[in-house]
Amino acid sequence: MAFTLGVHIILACFGVAFPAIVLIANWKGIRGDADALLLARRWSKVMAVLFAVGAVTGTVLSFELGLLWPGLMGRYGDVFGIPFAFEAIFFFTEAIFIAIYLYGWKRLPPKKHFLTGIPIVLAGAGGTFSIVSANGWMNHPSGFTELPDGSIVDIQPLAAIFNEGVWHQVPHMYLAAYIVAGCCVASVYAVGMLKGRRDRYHTLGFCIPFTVAAIALPLQFFVGDQAARAVYDKQPVKFAAMELVWETGPNQPEVIGGIMDPETGEISWGIQIPDVASILSGFSPDTVIEGLADVPPEDRPPANIVHLAFDVMIFAGSALLAMAAWYGFVWWRRRRLPKTRWFLRATATSGVLAVIALEAGWIVTEVGRQPWVVYGHLRTEDAVTDAGGLWWWFALAVAIYVVVITAGIVVIRTMAKRWQAADAAAAEAGLAADTIDPHAPYAPRPRGRADTGADAERGDR
Amino acid sequence: MLIDTIAVILWAGVTLYAVFGGADFGSGLWDLVAGGDRRGARPRALIDVSIAPVWEANHVWLIFCLVVLWTAFPTVFAAIMTTLYIPLGLAAIGIVFRGAGFAYRHVTRSLAGRRLYGATFAISSVITPFFLGAVAGAVASGRVPIGGDATAPISSWWAPVPVFCGVLAVVVCAWLAAVFLVHEAHRQGDAALQRYFTVRAVGAGVAAGVVAMVGIVLLRNDAPELYDGLTGIALPLVAASAVFGTTALALLWSGRPRGTRPLAAGSVAAVVWAWGLAQHPWMLPDLVTVADAAAPAATLWAVVVAVAVAAVLITPAFVLLYWLDQHSMLDSVDLEWEAAANEGLADTEATAD
């Protein structure tokens, strides 16, 4: 489950945020920018592949919820299931409009075609809200009363949907999706520019997604900071694990790196900055942070994993923020990209860094909740299926996902190479990429044309 | 009343998935048996053109059914999932390969790649409905106990009725798909393909009828209560299905495909509702009734609200999608191009450009 979810979360980011990036290019395109229009068309094809794989991995997850977690679904399905009902609506909307958008390039009028993309973006936001609301509910279960015999009564759907976790988790995840999608797409063009393809098409292919990510990054730091304080307030055990706090008390140091002995709470390696964890949690060194020593051992999460994942997330995020600041500063002063190749080298890694930050953050929230699957109500061991051969299923799932993801990467790379070849052929035929008629995609389908290498229709497939 | 509403909503979702998802799965079956690269090039191209814009949306009905089931009937959902994890797991694997295979083939040009992804798509299109049908058969024949039972991973579904239901599901998908593809060929103005799929539609329709007859005999021994229901209270629906099916067959045979799509869809929908009616009021036969399995009223209301919102938001979107599709506004997929690609001619054509 964790593995398949870890794969799906990346694809989901593209499903949520990529459409907006495509639409920005599309918008520039219909205002007369041929490069942007070509990018939008090509990106929409990549988006289609990613969406298809995201759709099927998402379906598998809905199977897995039942196959692996009958204890969770059987007991809490009537509370926990409600956000998923809304997610289904948003996913439906997204699937329908993605189909219209993808297959509408040729025949729909440009403005109308652009408008059919808007519901995809909105549905992505709604879907994020629904799914993260379900996850927030696992962290902050609400909207029901559990009787001593374990039966669930007095279900309040609205309270379950708008649980305490929603307010900090949803914006954090939504911004993460834009950062992941923006950085991943931008890093592809950064690599292209490093290889010498420094034309306007590649610059634009870098700038549109990276600008999106660069705007989201500072917001993400603010939201993430709020989220950490919300965890401090409402999930003190998770917070203690994130910050490696053993003894409850004020003046807690911020530990960077470091491994805690799970028996004694002694921290080896790692750098400790006095008072900072307390200051960050409550703006004062006197802020008391609850420590793991006060938690019964069977209720403690594996603190080292949580803490290291937290640090990895912060470091990867900070590196990305530095790139965004660099980009923003040079753009502000000079209205151009930073000239040094180091900027491109750095941003070429931004996609990987963003995915690492995403996965690390997800580990913090999920592992930090252990040993609970529904915080304070249901332990993971009680929710998991007792079906045999779980490890076989896991191995099978890993094998299948590796095959599907590898094939997906091969397919997308093949498309990219084909486009490069088409661009090279167009350049050879004396047509710069930006001289392609900007309205070509929206024209009636040309039939039987075989004159130049700049056949935009065929070249884009 | 509220519980009945939810049950009807769930069953409507099952019906829509059976009809639309079924047509998609069946297309994969025809893809599988279309023959070599040259012979199968045009049928495969038609299949691609026909389902590319709609398959993801059609597929969401499955998620809809799962979500309604686990929200409104959580204990039954958990019991089914625990007991039938093998066929459900295999169906899930089939869903991954099918979606990925189709999406990858769609954007691949090399013949080797198209063969590989196409075969993946086609094989998993047959496997998935078989296992989903087997799950339905296992539930209908009372093989899922309360609370679930993970100790009989094979025998819980490897039995006459579930296997029969799996086979029926595959044949029904083939029938639906062939009828839809006859229309698509007609719309594309390709008389040869129209004949090609008319023959197959008739074959699949007859096969579905024969399998259903055999099934009735099986049910009599293996699931007598379901048999009583189908031959009792649900008999009008069974008869309606037969009438719809034979009418569609007769029209197809006489070369008049007009109106056969709703008839074919109706023949399948009638069977799905006959099953529902025959099993009513049991959710798990003889063990749990729909009313007993239902979640508390507040949750059911939330589901009703969600479905109402869905109806308001999604119905117009769906109508728009199908309207645009049927009015040839969505045609980035080109039949001739796909056919050439299936024969391995796409690359040479591209270089000729």
mmCIF file with all atom_site columns, N, CA and C in Angstrom, chain A residues 186-225:
data_model
loop_
_atom_site.group_PDB
_atom_site.id
_atom_site.type_symbol
_atom_site.label_atom_id
_atom_site.label_alt_id
_atom_site.label_comp_id
_atom_site.label_asym_id
_atom_site.label_entity_id
_atom_site.label_seq_id
_atom_site.pdbx_PDB_ins_code
_atom_site.Cartn_x
_atom_site.Cartn_y
_atom_site.Cartn_z
_atom_site.occupancy
_atom_site.B_iso_or_equiv
_atom_site.pdbx_formal_charge
_atom_site.auth_seq_id
_atom_site.auth_comp_id
_atom_site.auth_asym_id
_atom_site.auth_atom_id
_atom_site.pdbx_PDB_model_num
ATOM 1   N N  . ALA A 1 186 ? 10.257 21.660 -15.621 1.00 0.00 ? 186 ALA A N  1
ATOM 2   C CA . ALA A 1 186 ? 11.335 22.625 -15.851 1.00 0.00 ? 186 ALA A CA 1
ATOM 3   C C  . ALA A 1 186 ? 12.677 21.921 -15.950 1.00 0.00 ? 186 ALA A C  1
ATOM 4   N N  . SER A 1 187 ? 12.878 20.890 -15.131 1.00 0.00 ? 187 SER A N  1
ATOM 5   C CA . SER A 1 187 ? 14.200 20.259 -15.131 1.00 0.00 ? 187 SER A CA 1
ATOM 6   C C  . SER A 1 187 ? 14.473 19.575 -16.469 1.00 0.00 ? 187 SER A C  1
ATOM 7   N N  . VAL A 1 188 ? 13.420 19.100 -17.141 1.00 0.00 ? 188 VAL A N  1
ATOM 8   C CA . VAL A 1 188 ? 13.616 18.496 -18.463 1.00 0.00 ? 188 VAL A CA 1
ATOM 9   C C  . VAL A 1 188 ? 14.209 19.522 -19.425 1.00 0.00 ? 188 VAL A C  1
ATOM 10  N N  . TYR A 1 189 ? 13.676 20.760 -19.368 1.00 0.00 ? 189 TYR A N  1
ATOM 11  C CA . TYR A 1 189 ? 14.164 21.790 -20.296 1.00 0.00 ? 189 TYR A CA 1
ATOM 12  C C  . TYR A 1 189 ? 15.510 22.345 -19.847 1.00 0.00 ? 189 TYR A C  1
ATOM 13  N N  . ALA A 1 190 ? 15.768 22.312 -18.526 1.00 0.00 ? 190 ALA A N  1
ATOM 14  C CA . ALA A 1 190 ? 17.085 22.717 -18.048 1.00 0.00 ? 190 ALA A CA 1
ATOM 15  C C  . ALA A 1 190 ? 18.140 21.785 -18.629 1.00 0.00 ? 190 ALA A C  1
ATOM 16  N N  . VAL A 1 191 ? 17.829 20.480 -18.632 1.00 0.00 ? 191 VAL A N  1
ATOM 17  C CA . VAL A 1 191 ? 18.765 19.516 -19.219 1.00 0.00 ? 191 VAL A CA 1
ATOM 18  C C  . VAL A 1 191 ? 18.929 19.797 -20.709 1.00 0.00 ? 191 VAL A C  1
ATOM 19  N N  . GLY A 1 192 ? 17.819 20.058 -21.379 1.00 0.00 ? 192 GLY A N  1
ATOM 20  C CA . GLY A 1 192 ? 17.872 20.365 -22.807 1.00 0.00 ? 192 GLY A CA 1
ATOM 21  C C  . GLY A 1 192 ? 18.752 21.579 -23.088 1.00 0.00 ? 192 GLY A C  1
ATOM 22  N N  . MET A 1 193 ? 18.632 22.612 -22.250 1.00 0.00 ? 193 MET A N  1
ATOM 23  C CA . MET A 1 193 ? 19.439 23.813 -22.448 1.00 0.00 ? 193 MET A CA 1
ATOM 24  C C  . MET A 1 193 ? 20.905 23.550 -22.155 1.00 0.00 ? 193 MET A C  1
ATOM 25  N N  . LEU A 1 194 ? 21.166 22.699 -21.163 1.00 0.00 ? 194 LEU A N  1
ATOM 26  C CA . LEU A 1 194 ? 22.557 22.334 -20.874 1.00 0.00 ? 194 LEU A CA 1
ATOM 27  C C  . LEU A 1 194 ? 23.180 21.604 -22.058 1.00 0.00 ? 194 LEU A C  1
ATOM 28  N N  . LYS A 1 195 ? 22.328 20.883 -22.797 1.00 0.00 ? 195 LYS A N  1
ATOM 29  C CA . LYS A 1 195 ? 22.846 20.162 -23.968 1.00 0.00 ? 195 LYS A CA 1
ATOM 30  C C  . LYS A 1 195 ? 22.953 21.080 -25.178 1.00 0.00 ? 195 LYS A C  1
ATOM 31  N N  . GLY A 1 196 ? 22.677 22.357 -24.970 1.00 0.00 ? 196 GLY A N  1
ATOM 32  C CA . GLY A 1 196 ? 22.897 23.312 -26.051 1.00 0.00 ? 196 GLY A CA 1
ATOM 33  C C  . GLY A 1 196 ? 21.656 23.738 -26.794 1.00 0.00 ? 196 GLY A C  1
ATOM 34  N N  . ARG A 1 197 ? 20.510 23.197 -26.419 1.00 0.00 ? 197 ARG A N  1
ATOM 35  C CA . ARG A 1 197 ? 19.286 23.613 -27.116 1.00 0.00 ? 197 ARG A CA 1
ATOM 36  C C  . ARG A 1 197 ? 18.717 24.851 -26.428 1.00 0.00 ? 197 ARG A C  1
ATOM 37  N N  . ARG A 1 198 ? 19.378 25.988 -26.684 1.00 0.00 ? 198 ARG A N  1
ATOM 38  C CA . ARG A 1 198 ? 19.002 27.194 -25.944 1.00 0.00 ? 198 ARG A CA 1
ATOM 39  C C  . ARG A 1 198 ? 18.108 28.108 -26.760 1.00 0.00 ? 198 ARG A C  1
ATOM 40  N N  . ASP A 1 199 ? 17.192 27.530 -27.525 1.00 0.00 ? 199 ASP A N  1
ATOM 41  C CA . ASP A 1 199 ? 16.304 28.372 -28.309 1.00 0.00 ? 199 ASP A CA 1
ATOM 42  C C  . ASP A 1 199 ? 15.153 28.881 -27.429 1.00 0.00 ? 199 ASP A C  1
ATOM 43  N N  . ARG A 1 200 ? 14.307 29.685 -28.041 1.00 0.00 ? 200 ARG A N  1
ATOM 44  C CA . ARG A 1 200 ? 13.222 30.288 -27.284 1.00 0.00 ? 200 ARG A CA 1
ATOM 45  C C  . ARG A 1 200 ? 12.250 29.220 -26.770 1.00 0.00 ? 200 ARG A C  1
ATOM 46  N N  . TYR A 1 201 ? 12.043 28.201 -27.596 1.00 0.00 ? 201 TYR A N  1
ATOM 47  C CA . TYR A 1 201 ? 11.141 27.111 -27.224 1.00 0.00 ? 201 TYR A CA 1
ATOM 48  C C  . TYR A 1 201 ? 11.569 26.463 -25.908 1.00 0.00 ? 201 TYR A C  1
ATOM 49  N N  . HIS A 1 202 ? 12.864 26.181 -25.789 1.00 0.00 ? 202 HIS A N  1
ATOM 50  C CA . HIS A 1 202 ? 13.339 25.544 -24.561 1.00 0.00 ? 202 HIS A CA 1
ATOM 51  C C  . HIS A 1 202 ? 13.300 26.515 -23.385 1.00 0.00 ? 202 HIS A C  1
ATOM 52  N N  . THR A 1 203 ? 13.652 27.779 -23.660 1.00 0.00 ? 203 THR A N  1
ATOM 53  C CA . THR A 1 203 ? 13.619 28.761 -22.572 1.00 0.00 ? 203 THR A CA 1
ATOM 54  C C  . THR A 1 203 ? 12.207 28.883 -22.005 1.00 0.00 ? 203 THR A C  1
ATOM 55  N N  . LEU A 1 204 ? 11.259 28.945 -22.921 1.00 0.00 ? 204 LEU A N  1
ATOM 56  C CA . LEU A 1 204 ? 9.857  29.050 -22.496 1.00 0.00 ? 204 LEU A CA 1
ATOM 57  C C  . LEU A 1 204 ? 9.426  27.781 -21.761 1.00 0.00 ? 204 LEU A C  1
ATOM 58  N N  . GLY A 1 205 ? 9.874  26.648 -22.286 1.00 0.00 ? 205 GLY A N  1
ATOM 59  C CA . GLY A 1 205 ? 9.539  25.364 -21.660 1.00 0.00 ? 205 GLY A CA 1
ATOM 60  C C  . GLY A 1 205 ? 10.092 25.280 -20.245 1.00 0.00 ? 205 GLY A C  1
ATOM 61  N N  . PHE A 1 206 ? 11.175 26.012 -19.997 1.00 0.00 ? 206 PHE A N  1
ATOM 62  C CA . PHE A 1 206 ? 11.710 26.058 -18.640 1.00 0.00 ? 206 PHE A CA 1
ATOM 63  C C  . PHE A 1 206 ? 10.959 27.092 -17.803 1.00 0.00 ? 206 PHE A C  1
ATOM 64  N N  . CYS A 1 207 ? 10.776 28.271 -18.392 1.00 0.00 ? 207 CYS A N  1
ATOM 65  C CA . CYS A 1 207 ? 10.287 29.403 -17.593 1.00 0.00 ? 207 CYS A CA 1
ATOM 66  C C  . CYS A 1 207 ? 8.845  29.215 -17.117 1.00 0.00 ? 207 CYS A C  1
ATOM 67  N N  . ILE A 1 208 ? 7.966  28.706 -17.975 1.00 0.00 ? 208 ILE A N  1
ATOM 68  C CA . ILE A 1 208 ? 6.564  28.599 -17.555 1.00 0.00 ? 208 ILE A CA 1
ATOM 69  C C  . ILE A 1 208 ? 6.439  27.701 -16.317 1.00 0.00 ? 208 ILE A C  1
ATOM 70  N N  . PRO A 1 209 ? 6.907  26.456 -16.376 1.00 0.00 ? 209 PRO A N  1
ATOM 71  C CA . PRO A 1 209 ? 6.732  25.626 -15.177 1.00 0.00 ? 209 PRO A CA 1
ATOM 72  C C  . PRO A 1 209 ? 7.558  26.103 -13.988 1.00 0.00 ? 209 PRO A C  1
ATOM 73  N N  . PHE A 1 210 ? 8.781  26.634 -14.250 1.00 0.00 ? 210 PHE A N  1
ATOM 74  C CA . PHE A 1 210 ? 9.604  27.004 -13.098 1.00 0.00 ? 210 PHE A CA 1
ATOM 75  C C  . PHE A 1 210 ? 9.041  28.236 -12.412 1.00 0.00 ? 210 PHE A C  1
ATOM 76  N N  . THR A 1 211 ? 8.439  29.131 -13.168 1.00 0.00 ? 211 THR A N  1
ATOM 77  C CA . THR A 1 211 ? 7.805  30.295 -12.541 1.00 0.00 ? 211 THR A CA 1
ATOM 78  C C  . THR A 1 211 ? 6.681  29.838 -11.609 1.00 0.00 ? 211 THR A C  1
ATOM 79  N N  . VAL A 1 212 ? 5.901  28.866 -12.101 1.00 0.00 ? 212 VAL A N  1
ATOM 80  C CA . VAL A 1 212 ? 4.827  28.337 -11.255 1.00 0.00 ? 212 VAL A CA 1
ATOM 81  C C  . VAL A 1 212 ? 5.400  27.794 -9.952  1.00 0.00 ? 212 VAL A C  1
ATOM 82  N N  . ALA A 1 213 ? 6.451  26.983 -10.070 1.00 0.00 ? 213 ALA A N  1
ATOM 83  C CA . ALA A 1 213 ? 7.050  26.403 -8.864  1.00 0.00 ? 213 ALA A CA 1
ATOM 84  C C  . ALA A 1 213 ? 7.656  27.492 -7.988  1.00 0.00 ? 213 ALA A C  1
ATOM 85  N N  . ALA A 1 214 ? 8.280  28.495 -8.628  1.00 0.00 ? 214 ALA A N  1
ATOM 86  C CA . ALA A 1 214 ? 8.959  29.536 -7.850  1.00 0.00 ? 214 ALA A CA 1
ATOM 87  C C  . ALA A 1 214 ? 7.956  30.387 -7.075  1.00 0.00 ? 214 ALA A C  1
ATOM 88  N N  . ILE A 1 215 ? 6.771  30.537 -7.622  1.00 0.00 ? 215 ILE A N  1
ATOM 89  C CA . ILE A 1 215 ? 5.735  31.266 -6.871  1.00 0.00 ? 215 ILE A CA 1
ATOM 90  C C  . ILE A 1 215 ? 5.213  30.399 -5.723  1.00 0.00 ? 215 ILE A C  1
ATOM 91  N N  . ALA A 1 216 ? 5.068  29.100 -5.986  1.00 0.00 ? 216 ALA A N  1
ATOM 92  C CA . ALA A 1 216 ? 4.516  28.215 -4.957  1.00 0.00 ? 216 ALA A CA 1
ATOM 93  C C  . ALA A 1 216 ? 5.489  28.009 -3.799  1.00 0.00 ? 216 ALA A C  1
ATOM 94  N N  . LEU A 1 217 ? 6.798  28.062 -4.078  1.00 0.00 ? 217 LEU A N  1
ATOM 95  C CA . LEU A 1 217 ? 7.774  27.682 -3.045  1.00 0.00 ? 217 LEU A CA 1
ATOM 96  C C  . LEU A 1 217 ? 7.738  28.549 -1.790  1.00 0.00 ? 217 LEU A C  1
ATOM 97  N N  . PRO A 1 218 ? 7.820  29.904 -1.923  1.00 0.00 ? 218 PRO A N  1
ATOM 98  C CA . PRO A 1 218 ? 7.748  30.694 -0.670  1.00 0.00 ? 218 PRO A CA 1
ATOM 99  C C  . PRO A 1 218 ? 6.423  30.498 0.060   1.00 0.00 ? 218 PRO A C  1
ATOM 100 N N  . LEU A 1 219 ? 5.340  30.374 -0.697  1.00 0.00 ? 219 LEU A N  1
ATOM 101 C CA . LEU A 1 219 ? 4.050  30.112 -0.048  1.00 0.00 ? 219 LEU A CA 1
ATOM 102 C C  . LEU A 1 219 ? 4.121  28.797 0.715   1.00 0.00 ? 219 LEU A C  1
ATOM 103 N N  . GLN A 1 220 ? 4.774  27.813 0.099   1.00 0.00 ? 220 GLN A N  1
ATOM 104 C CA . GLN A 1 220 ? 4.866  26.500 0.724   1.00 0.00 ? 220 GLN A CA 1
ATOM 105 C C  . GLN A 1 220 ? 5.622  26.578 2.049   1.00 0.00 ? 220 GLN A C  1
ATOM 106 N N  . PHE A 1 221 ? 6.653  27.422 2.103   1.00 0.00 ? 221 PHE A N  1
ATOM 107 C CA . PHE A 1 221 ? 7.393  27.532 3.365   1.00 0.00 ? 221 PHE A CA 1
ATOM 108 C C  . PHE A 1 221 ? 6.511  28.097 4.460   1.00 0.00 ? 221 PHE A C  1
ATOM 109 N N  . PHE A 1 222 ? 5.728  29.090 4.083   1.00 0.00 ? 222 PHE A N  1
ATOM 110 C CA . PHE A 1 222 ? 4.810  29.673 5.054   1.00 0.00 ? 222 PHE A CA 1
ATOM 111 C C  . PHE A 1 222 ? 3.779  28.637 5.512   1.00 0.00 ? 222 PHE A C  1
ATOM 112 N N  . VAL A 1 223 ? 3.163  27.956 4.550   1.00 0.00 ? 223 VAL A N  1
ATOM 113 C CA . VAL A 1 223 ? 2.131  26.974 4.868   1.00 0.00 ? 223 VAL A CA 1
ATOM 114 C C  . VAL A 1 223 ? 2.727  25.805 5.663   1.00 0.00 ? 223 VAL A C  1
ATOM 115 N N  . GLY A 1 224 ? 3.921  25.369 5.254   1.00 0.00 ? 224 GLY A N  1
ATOM 116 C CA . GLY A 1 224 ? 4.566  24.257 5.942   1.00 0.00 ? 224 GLY A CA 1
ATOM 117 C C  . GLY A 1 224 ? 4.865  24.591 7.391   1.00 0.00 ? 224 GLY A C  1
ATOM 118 N N  . ASP A 1 225 ? 5.290  25.838 7.597   1.00 0.00 ? 225 ASP A N  1
ATOM 119 C CA . ASP A 1 225 ? 5.566  26.299 8.955   1.00 0.00 ? 225 ASP A CA 1
ATOM 120 C C  . ASP A 1 225 ? 4.295  26.260 9.804   1.00 0.00 ? 225 ASP A C  1
#
